[in-house]
PDB file of C-alpha atoms in Angstrom:
ATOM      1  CA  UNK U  22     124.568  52.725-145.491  1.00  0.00           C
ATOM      2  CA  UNK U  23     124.792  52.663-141.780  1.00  0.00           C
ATOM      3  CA  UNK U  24     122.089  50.224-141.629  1.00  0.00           C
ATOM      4  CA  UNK U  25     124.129  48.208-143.639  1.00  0.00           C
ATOM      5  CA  UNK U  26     127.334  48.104-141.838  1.00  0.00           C
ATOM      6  CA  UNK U  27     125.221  47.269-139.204  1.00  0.00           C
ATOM      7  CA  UNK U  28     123.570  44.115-140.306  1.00  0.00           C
ATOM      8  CA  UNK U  29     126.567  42.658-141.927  1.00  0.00           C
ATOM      9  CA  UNK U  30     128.216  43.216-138.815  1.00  0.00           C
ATOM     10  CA  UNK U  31     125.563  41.345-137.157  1.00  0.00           C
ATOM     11  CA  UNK U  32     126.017  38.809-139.581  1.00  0.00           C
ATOM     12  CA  UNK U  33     129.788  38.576-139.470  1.00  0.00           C
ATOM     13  CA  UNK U  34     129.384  38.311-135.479  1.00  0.00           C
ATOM     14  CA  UNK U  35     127.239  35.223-135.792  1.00  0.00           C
ATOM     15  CA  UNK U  36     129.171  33.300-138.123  1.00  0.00           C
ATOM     16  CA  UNK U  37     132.126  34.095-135.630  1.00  0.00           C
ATOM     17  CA  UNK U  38     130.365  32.896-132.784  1.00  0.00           C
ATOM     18  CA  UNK U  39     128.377  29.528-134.264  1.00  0.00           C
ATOM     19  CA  UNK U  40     129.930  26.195-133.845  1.00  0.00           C
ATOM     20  CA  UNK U  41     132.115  24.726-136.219  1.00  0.00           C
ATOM     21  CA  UNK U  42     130.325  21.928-138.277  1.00  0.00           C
ATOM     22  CA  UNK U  43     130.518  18.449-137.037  1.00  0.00           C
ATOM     23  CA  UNK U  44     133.851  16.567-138.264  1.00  0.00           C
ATOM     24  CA  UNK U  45     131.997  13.345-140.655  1.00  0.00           C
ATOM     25  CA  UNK U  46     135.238  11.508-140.906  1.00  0.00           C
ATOM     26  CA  UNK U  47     137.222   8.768-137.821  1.00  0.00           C
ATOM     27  CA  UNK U  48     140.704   9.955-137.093  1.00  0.00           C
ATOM     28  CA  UNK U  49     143.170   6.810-137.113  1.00  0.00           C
ATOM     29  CA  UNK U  50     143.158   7.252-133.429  1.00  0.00           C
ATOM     30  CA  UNK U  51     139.453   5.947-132.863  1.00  0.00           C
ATOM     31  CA  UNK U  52     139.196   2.512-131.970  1.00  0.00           C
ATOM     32  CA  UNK U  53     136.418  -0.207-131.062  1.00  0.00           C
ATOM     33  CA  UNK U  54     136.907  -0.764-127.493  1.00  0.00           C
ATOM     34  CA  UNK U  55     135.598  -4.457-128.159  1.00  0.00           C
ATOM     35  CA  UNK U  56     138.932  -4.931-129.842  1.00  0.00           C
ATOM     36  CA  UNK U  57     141.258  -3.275-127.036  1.00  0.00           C
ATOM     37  CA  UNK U  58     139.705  -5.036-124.149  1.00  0.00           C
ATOM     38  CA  UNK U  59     137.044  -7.872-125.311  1.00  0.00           C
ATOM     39  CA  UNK U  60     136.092  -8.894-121.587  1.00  0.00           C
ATOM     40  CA  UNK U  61     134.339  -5.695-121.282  1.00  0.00           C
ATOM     41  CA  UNK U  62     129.965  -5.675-121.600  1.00  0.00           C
ATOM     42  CA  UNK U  63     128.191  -3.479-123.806  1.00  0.00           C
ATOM     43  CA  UNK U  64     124.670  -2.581-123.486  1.00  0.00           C
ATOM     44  CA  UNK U  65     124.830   0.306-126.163  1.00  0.00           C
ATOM     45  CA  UNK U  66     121.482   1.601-125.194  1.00  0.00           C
ATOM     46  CA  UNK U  67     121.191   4.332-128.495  1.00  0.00           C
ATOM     47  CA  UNK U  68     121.055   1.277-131.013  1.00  0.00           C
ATOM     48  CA  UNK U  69     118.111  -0.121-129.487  1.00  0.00           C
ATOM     49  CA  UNK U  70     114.796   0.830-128.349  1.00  0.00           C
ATOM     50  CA  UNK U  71     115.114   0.696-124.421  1.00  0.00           C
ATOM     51  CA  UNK U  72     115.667   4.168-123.855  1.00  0.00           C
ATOM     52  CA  UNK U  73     114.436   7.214-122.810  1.00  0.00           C
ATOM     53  CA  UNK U  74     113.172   8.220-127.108  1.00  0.00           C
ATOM     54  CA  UNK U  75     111.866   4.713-126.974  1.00  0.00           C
ATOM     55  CA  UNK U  76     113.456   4.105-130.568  1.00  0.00           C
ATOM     56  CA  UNK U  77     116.940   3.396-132.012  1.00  0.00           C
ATOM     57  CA  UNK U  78     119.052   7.054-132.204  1.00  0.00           C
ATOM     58  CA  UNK U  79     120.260   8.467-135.353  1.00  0.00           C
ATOM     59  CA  UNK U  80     123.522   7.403-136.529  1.00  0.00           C
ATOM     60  CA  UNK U  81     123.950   4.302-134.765  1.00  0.00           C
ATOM     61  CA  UNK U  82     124.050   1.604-137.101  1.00  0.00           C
ATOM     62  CA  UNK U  83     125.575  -0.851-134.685  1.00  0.00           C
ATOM     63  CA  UNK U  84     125.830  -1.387-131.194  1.00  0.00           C
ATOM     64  CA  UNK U  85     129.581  -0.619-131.075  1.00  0.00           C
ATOM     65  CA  UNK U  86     131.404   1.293-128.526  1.00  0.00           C
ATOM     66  CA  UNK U  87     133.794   3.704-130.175  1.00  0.00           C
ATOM     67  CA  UNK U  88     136.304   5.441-128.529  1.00  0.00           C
ATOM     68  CA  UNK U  89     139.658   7.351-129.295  1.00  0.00           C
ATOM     69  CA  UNK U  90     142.323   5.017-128.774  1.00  0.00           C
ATOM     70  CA  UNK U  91     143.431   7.052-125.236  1.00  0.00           C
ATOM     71  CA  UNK U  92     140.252   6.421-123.371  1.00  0.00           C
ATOM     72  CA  UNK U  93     139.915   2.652-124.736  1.00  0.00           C
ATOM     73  CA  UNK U  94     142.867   1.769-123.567  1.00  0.00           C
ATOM     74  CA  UNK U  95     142.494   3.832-119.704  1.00  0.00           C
ATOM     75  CA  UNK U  96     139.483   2.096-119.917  1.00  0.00           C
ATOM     76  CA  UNK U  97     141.529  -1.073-119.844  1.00  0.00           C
ATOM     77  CA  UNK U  98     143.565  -0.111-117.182  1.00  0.00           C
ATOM     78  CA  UNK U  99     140.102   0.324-115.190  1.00  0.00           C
ATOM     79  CA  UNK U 100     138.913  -3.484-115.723  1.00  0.00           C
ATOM     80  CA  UNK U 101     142.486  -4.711-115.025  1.00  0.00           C
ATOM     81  CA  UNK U 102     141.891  -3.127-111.366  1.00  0.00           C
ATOM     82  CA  UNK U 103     137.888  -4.381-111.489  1.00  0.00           C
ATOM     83  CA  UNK U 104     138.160  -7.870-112.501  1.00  0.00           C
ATOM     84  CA  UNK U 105     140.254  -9.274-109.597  1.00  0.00           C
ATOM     85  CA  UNK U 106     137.628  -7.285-107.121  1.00  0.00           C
ATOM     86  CA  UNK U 107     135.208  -9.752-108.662  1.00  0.00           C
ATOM     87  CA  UNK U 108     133.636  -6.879-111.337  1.00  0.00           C
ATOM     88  CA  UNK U 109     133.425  -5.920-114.894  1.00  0.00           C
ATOM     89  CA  UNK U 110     132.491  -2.520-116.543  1.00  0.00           C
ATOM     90  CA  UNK U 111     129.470  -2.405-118.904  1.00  0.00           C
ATOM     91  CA  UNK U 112     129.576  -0.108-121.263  1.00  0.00           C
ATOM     92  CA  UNK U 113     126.283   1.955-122.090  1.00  0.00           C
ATOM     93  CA  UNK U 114     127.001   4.737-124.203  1.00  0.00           C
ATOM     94  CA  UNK U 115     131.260   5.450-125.708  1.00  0.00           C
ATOM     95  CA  UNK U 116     131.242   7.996-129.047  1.00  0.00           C
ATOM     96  CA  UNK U 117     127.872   9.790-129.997  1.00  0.00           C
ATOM     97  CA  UNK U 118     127.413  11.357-133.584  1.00  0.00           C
ATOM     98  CA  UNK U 119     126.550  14.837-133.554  1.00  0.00           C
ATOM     99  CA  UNK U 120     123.319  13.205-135.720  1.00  0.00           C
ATOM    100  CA  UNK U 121     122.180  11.634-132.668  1.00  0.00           C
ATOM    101  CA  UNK U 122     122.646  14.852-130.283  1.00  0.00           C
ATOM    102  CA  UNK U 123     120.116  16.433-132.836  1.00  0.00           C
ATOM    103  CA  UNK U 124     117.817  13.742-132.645  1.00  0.00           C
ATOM    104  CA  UNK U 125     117.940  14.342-129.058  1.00  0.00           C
ATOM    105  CA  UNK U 126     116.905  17.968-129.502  1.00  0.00           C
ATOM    106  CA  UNK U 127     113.994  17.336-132.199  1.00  0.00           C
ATOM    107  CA  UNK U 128     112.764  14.765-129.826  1.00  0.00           C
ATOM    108  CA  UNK U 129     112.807  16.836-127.015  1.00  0.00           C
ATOM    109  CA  UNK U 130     111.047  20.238-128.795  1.00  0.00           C
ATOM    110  CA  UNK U 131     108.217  17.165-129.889  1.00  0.00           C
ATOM    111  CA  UNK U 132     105.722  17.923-126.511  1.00  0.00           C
ATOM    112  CA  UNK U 133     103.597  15.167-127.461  1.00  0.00           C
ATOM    113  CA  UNK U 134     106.106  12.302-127.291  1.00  0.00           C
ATOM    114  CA  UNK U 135     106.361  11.078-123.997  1.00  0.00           C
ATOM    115  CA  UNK U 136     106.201   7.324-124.292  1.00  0.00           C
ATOM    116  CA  UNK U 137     109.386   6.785-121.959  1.00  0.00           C
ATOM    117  CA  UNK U 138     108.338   9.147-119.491  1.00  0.00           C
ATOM    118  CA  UNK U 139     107.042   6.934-116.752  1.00  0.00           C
ATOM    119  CA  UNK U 140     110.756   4.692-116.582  1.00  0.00           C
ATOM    120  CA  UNK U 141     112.828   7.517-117.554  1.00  0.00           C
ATOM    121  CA  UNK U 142     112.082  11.190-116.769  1.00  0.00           C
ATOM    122  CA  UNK U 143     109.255  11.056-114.115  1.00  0.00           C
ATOM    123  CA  UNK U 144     109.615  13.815-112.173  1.00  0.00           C
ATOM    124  CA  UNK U 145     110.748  16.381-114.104  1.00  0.00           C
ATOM    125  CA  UNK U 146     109.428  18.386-116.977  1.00  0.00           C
ATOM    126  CA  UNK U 147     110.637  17.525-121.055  1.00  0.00           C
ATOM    127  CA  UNK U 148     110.864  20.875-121.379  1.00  0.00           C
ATOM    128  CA  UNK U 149     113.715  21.867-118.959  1.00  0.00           C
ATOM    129  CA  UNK U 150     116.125  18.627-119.559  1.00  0.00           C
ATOM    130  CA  UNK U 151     118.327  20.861-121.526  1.00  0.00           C
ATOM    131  CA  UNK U 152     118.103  23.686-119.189  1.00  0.00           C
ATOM    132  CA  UNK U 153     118.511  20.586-116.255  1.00  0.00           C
ATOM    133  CA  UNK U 154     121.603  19.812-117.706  1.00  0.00           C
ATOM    134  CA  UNK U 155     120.510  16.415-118.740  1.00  0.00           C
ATOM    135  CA  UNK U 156     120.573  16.814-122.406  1.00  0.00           C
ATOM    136  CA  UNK U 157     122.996  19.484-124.541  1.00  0.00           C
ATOM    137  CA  UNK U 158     122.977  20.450-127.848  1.00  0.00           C
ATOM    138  CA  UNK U 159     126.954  19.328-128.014  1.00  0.00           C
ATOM    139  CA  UNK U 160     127.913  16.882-126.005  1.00  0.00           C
ATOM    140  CA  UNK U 161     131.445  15.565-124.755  1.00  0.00           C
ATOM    141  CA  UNK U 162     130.040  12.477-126.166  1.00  0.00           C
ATOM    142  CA  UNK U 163     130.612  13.531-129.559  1.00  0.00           C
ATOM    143  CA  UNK U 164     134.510  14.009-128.759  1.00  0.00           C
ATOM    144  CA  UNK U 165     135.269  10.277-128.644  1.00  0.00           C
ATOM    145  CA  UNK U 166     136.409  10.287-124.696  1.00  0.00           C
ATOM    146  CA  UNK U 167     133.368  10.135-122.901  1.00  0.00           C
ATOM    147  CA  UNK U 168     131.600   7.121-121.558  1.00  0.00           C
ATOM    148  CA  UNK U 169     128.652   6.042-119.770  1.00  0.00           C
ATOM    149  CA  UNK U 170     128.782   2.667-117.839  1.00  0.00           C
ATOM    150  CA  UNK U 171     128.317   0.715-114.806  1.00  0.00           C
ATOM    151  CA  UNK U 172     129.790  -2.689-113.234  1.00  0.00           C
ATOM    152  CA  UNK U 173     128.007  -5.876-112.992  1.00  0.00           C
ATOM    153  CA  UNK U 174     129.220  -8.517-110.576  1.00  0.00           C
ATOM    154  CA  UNK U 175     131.232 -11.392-112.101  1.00  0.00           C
ATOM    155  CA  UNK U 176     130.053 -14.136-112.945  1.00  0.00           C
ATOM    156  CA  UNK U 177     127.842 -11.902-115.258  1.00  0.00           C
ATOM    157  CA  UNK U 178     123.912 -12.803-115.262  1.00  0.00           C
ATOM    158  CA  UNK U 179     122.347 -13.312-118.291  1.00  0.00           C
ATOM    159  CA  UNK U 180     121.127  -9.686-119.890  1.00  0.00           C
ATOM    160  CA  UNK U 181     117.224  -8.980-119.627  1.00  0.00           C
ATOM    161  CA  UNK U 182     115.678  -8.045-122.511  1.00  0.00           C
ATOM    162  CA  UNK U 183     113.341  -4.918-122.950  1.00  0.00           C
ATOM    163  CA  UNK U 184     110.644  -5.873-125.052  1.00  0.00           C
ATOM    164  CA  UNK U 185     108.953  -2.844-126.619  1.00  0.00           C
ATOM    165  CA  UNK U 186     105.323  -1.541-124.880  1.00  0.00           C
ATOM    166  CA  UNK U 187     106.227  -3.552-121.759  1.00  0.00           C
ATOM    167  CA  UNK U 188     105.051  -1.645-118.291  1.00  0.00           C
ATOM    168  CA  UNK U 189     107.815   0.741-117.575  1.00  0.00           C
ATOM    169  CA  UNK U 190     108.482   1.755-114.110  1.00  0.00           C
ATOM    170  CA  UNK U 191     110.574   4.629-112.622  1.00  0.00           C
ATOM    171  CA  UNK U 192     114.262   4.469-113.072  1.00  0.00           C
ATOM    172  CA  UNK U 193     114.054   5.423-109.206  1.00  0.00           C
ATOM    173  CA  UNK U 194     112.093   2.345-108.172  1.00  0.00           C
ATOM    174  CA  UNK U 195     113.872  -0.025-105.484  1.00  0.00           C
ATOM    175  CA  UNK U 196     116.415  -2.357-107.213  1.00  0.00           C
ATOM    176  CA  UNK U 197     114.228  -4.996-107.668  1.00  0.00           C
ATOM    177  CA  UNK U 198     111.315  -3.128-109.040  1.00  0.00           C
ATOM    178  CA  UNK U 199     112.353  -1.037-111.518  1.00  0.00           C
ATOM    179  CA  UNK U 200     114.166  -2.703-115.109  1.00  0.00           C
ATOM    180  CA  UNK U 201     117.042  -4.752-114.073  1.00  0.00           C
ATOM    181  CA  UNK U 202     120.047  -5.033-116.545  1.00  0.00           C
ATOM    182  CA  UNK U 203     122.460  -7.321-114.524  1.00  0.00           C
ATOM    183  CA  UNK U 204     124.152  -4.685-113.152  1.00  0.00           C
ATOM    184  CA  UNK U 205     124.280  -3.506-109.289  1.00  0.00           C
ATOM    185  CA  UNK U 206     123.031  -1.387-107.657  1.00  0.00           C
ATOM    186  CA  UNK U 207     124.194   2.203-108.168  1.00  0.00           C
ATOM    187  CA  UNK U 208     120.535   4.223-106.735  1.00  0.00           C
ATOM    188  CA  UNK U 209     119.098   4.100-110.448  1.00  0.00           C
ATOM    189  CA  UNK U 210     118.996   2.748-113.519  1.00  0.00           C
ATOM    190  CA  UNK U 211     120.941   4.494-116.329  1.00  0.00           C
ATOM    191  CA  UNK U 212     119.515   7.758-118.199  1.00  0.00           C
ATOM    192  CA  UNK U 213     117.175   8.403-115.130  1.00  0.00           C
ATOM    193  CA  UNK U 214     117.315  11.772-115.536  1.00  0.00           C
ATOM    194  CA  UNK U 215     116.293  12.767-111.815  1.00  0.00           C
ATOM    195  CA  UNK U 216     118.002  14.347-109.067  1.00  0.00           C
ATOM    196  CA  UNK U 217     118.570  10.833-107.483  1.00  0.00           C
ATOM    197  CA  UNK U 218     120.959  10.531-110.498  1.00  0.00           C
ATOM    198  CA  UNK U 219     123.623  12.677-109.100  1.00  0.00           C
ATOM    199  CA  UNK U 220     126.569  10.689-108.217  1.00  0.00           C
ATOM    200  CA  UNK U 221     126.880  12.035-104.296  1.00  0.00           C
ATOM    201  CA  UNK U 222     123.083  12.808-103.911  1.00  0.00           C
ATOM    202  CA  UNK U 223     122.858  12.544-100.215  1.00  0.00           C
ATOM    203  CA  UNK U 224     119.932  10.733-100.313  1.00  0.00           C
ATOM    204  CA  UNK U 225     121.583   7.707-101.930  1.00  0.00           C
ATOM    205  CA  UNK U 226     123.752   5.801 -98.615  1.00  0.00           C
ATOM    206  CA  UNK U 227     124.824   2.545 -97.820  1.00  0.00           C
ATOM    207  CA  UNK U 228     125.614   0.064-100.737  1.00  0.00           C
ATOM    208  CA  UNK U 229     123.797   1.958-103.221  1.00  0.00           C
ATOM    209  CA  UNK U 230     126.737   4.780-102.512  1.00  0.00           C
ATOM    210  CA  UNK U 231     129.257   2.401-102.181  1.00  0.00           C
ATOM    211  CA  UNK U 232     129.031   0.854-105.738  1.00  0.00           C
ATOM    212  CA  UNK U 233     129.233   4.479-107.117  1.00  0.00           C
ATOM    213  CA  UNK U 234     132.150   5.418-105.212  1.00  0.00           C
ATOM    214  CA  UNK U 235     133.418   1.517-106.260  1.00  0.00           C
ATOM    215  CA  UNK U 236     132.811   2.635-109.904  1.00  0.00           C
ATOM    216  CA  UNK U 237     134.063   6.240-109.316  1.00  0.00           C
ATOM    217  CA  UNK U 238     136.995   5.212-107.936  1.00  0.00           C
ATOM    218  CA  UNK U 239     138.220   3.703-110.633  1.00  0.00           C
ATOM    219  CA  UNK U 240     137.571   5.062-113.208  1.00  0.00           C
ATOM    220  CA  UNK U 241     139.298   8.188-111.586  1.00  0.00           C
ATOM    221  CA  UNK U 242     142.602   5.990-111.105  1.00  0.00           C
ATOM    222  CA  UNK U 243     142.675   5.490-114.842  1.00  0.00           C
ATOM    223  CA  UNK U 244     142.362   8.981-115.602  1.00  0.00           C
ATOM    224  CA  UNK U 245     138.725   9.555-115.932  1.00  0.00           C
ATOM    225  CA  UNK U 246     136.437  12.207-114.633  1.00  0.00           C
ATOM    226  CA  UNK U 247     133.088  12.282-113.621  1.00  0.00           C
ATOM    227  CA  UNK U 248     130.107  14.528-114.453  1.00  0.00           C
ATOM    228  CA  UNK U 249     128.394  15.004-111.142  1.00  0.00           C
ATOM    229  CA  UNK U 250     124.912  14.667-112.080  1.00  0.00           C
ATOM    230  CA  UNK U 251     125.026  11.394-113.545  1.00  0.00           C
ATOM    231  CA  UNK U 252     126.907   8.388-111.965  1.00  0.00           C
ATOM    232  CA  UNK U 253     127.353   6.546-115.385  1.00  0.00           C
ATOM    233  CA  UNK U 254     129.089   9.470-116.968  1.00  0.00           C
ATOM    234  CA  UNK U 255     132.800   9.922-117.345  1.00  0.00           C
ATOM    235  CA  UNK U 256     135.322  11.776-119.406  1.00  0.00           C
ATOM    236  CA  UNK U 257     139.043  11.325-120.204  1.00  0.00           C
ATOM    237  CA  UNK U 258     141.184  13.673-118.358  1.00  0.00           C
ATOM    238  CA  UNK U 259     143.055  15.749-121.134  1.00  0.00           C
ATOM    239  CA  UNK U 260     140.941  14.255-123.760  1.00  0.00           C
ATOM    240  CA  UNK U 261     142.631  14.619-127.469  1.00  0.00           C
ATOM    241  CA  UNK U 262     140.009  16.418-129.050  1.00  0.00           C
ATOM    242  CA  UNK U 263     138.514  18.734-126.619  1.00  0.00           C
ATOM    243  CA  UNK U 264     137.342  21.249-129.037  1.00  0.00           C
ATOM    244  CA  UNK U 265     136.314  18.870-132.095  1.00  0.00           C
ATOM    245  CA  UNK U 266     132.638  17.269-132.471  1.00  0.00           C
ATOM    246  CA  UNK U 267     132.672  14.205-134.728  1.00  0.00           C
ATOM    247  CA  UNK U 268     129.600  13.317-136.720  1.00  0.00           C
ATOM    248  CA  UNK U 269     130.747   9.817-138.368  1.00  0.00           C
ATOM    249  CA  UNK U 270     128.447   6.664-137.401  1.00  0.00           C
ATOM    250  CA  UNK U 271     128.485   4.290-135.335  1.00  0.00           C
ATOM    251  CA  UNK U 272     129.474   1.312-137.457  1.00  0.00           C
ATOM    252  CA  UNK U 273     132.232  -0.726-138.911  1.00  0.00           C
ATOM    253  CA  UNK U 274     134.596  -0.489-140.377  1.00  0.00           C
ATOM    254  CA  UNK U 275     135.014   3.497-139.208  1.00  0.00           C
ATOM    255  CA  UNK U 276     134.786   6.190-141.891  1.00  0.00           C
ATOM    256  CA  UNK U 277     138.307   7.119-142.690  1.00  0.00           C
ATOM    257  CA  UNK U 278     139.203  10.983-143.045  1.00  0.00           C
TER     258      UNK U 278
END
């Protein structure tokens, strides 16, 4: 008997503690940023194959950015202050199904699959880039107020396209070396998941810092925050749904809930 209180206890205190399933409905209150502010340039990276799986992600269907309606529109507010400096924001990454996080995770426990290693995680190990803090198993992404972007000087130059099995070179290559997206220069290229990444990496001076205190700056004015190991990644301060992971894809028309 004892025994048995003991392992439905056990039981009872994992349910308690494991995450609540992924929401697979869109509140009302997500929107597609291209319809809040059309001047800004997406380069949704998950939809194609130039990144660092080498393949299109799980669960986007389109290369939309979706956001809750909040952080499209402080977004906004954060080209409004770019544009007459002569800058737009380009969007990489906005909502991320929870479908796509575990892609990320059954790619990353696959040792043998390092195709996008040499552009996009060359100095450090598969094996730690959760424990790195590069990769999570629920990310703020998820939520519908995070974003990863850049700026790219106005007039904006024609996009470069990745074509698949092309030489890849380190995402911490000089500017004109490593892939160039028409964006400037922030130190690397987006997703390098290196050290170099970190937004105040001492390492990274002159106008390489400037652009990501340009870009930092801001975004913080319109009521962002940034994740300090990656330059491209920023949050909504007081985000709606901090607690709620949405699993819906990306696509339109949104699923409805």
């Amino acid at each position: 008997m004892v025994r048995r209180i003991v392992a439905l206890s056990l039981i009872f205190t994992s349910l308690i503690a494991a995450p609540a399933p992924a929401v697979a409905a869109a509140p009302a209150t997500f929107v597609d940023l291209a319809a809040v502010d059309p001047t800004i340039l997406h380069d949704i990276r998950y939809a194609q194959a130039h990144n660092f799986v080498g393949r299109r992600i799980r669960g986007y269907l389109e290369p939309r950015c979706l956001l809750t309606r909040r952080a499209a529109s402080a977004l906004k507010t954060a080209q409004a202050a770019l544009r007459p400096r002569g800058y737009t924001l380009k969007v990489y990454d906005c909502y991320r199904p929870q479908r796509a996080v575990n892609d990320f995770a059954a790619w990353a426990g696959n040792a043998a699959d390092n195709r996008m290693k040499r552009e996009f995680y060359p100095r450090v190990a598969k094996s730690t880039l959760f424990a790195d803090g590069y990769l999570a198993h629920r990310s703020g992404h998820s939520r519908g107020s995070t974003v990863d972007l850049t700026l790219v000087r106005l007039p904006a130059a024609a996009e470069p396209r990745y074509v698949p099995g092309q030489p890849l070179v380190p995402c911490y290559a000089p500017y004109g070396r490593r892939f160039r997206d028409n964006s400037i220069d922030m130190g690397t290229g987006y997703d390098c998941f290196d050290p170099l990444a970190a937004t105040l990496d001492p390492r990274v001076t002159g106008a390489r810092r400037a652009n990501r205190l340009l870009l930092r700056d801001a975004m913080t004015a319109a009521g962002f925050s940034n994740y300090s190991h990656e330059w491209w990644h920023y949050t909504l301060d007081g985000e709606p749904y901090r607690s709620t992971y949405f699993d819906f894809p990306v696509a339109r028309p949104l699923p409805a809930g």
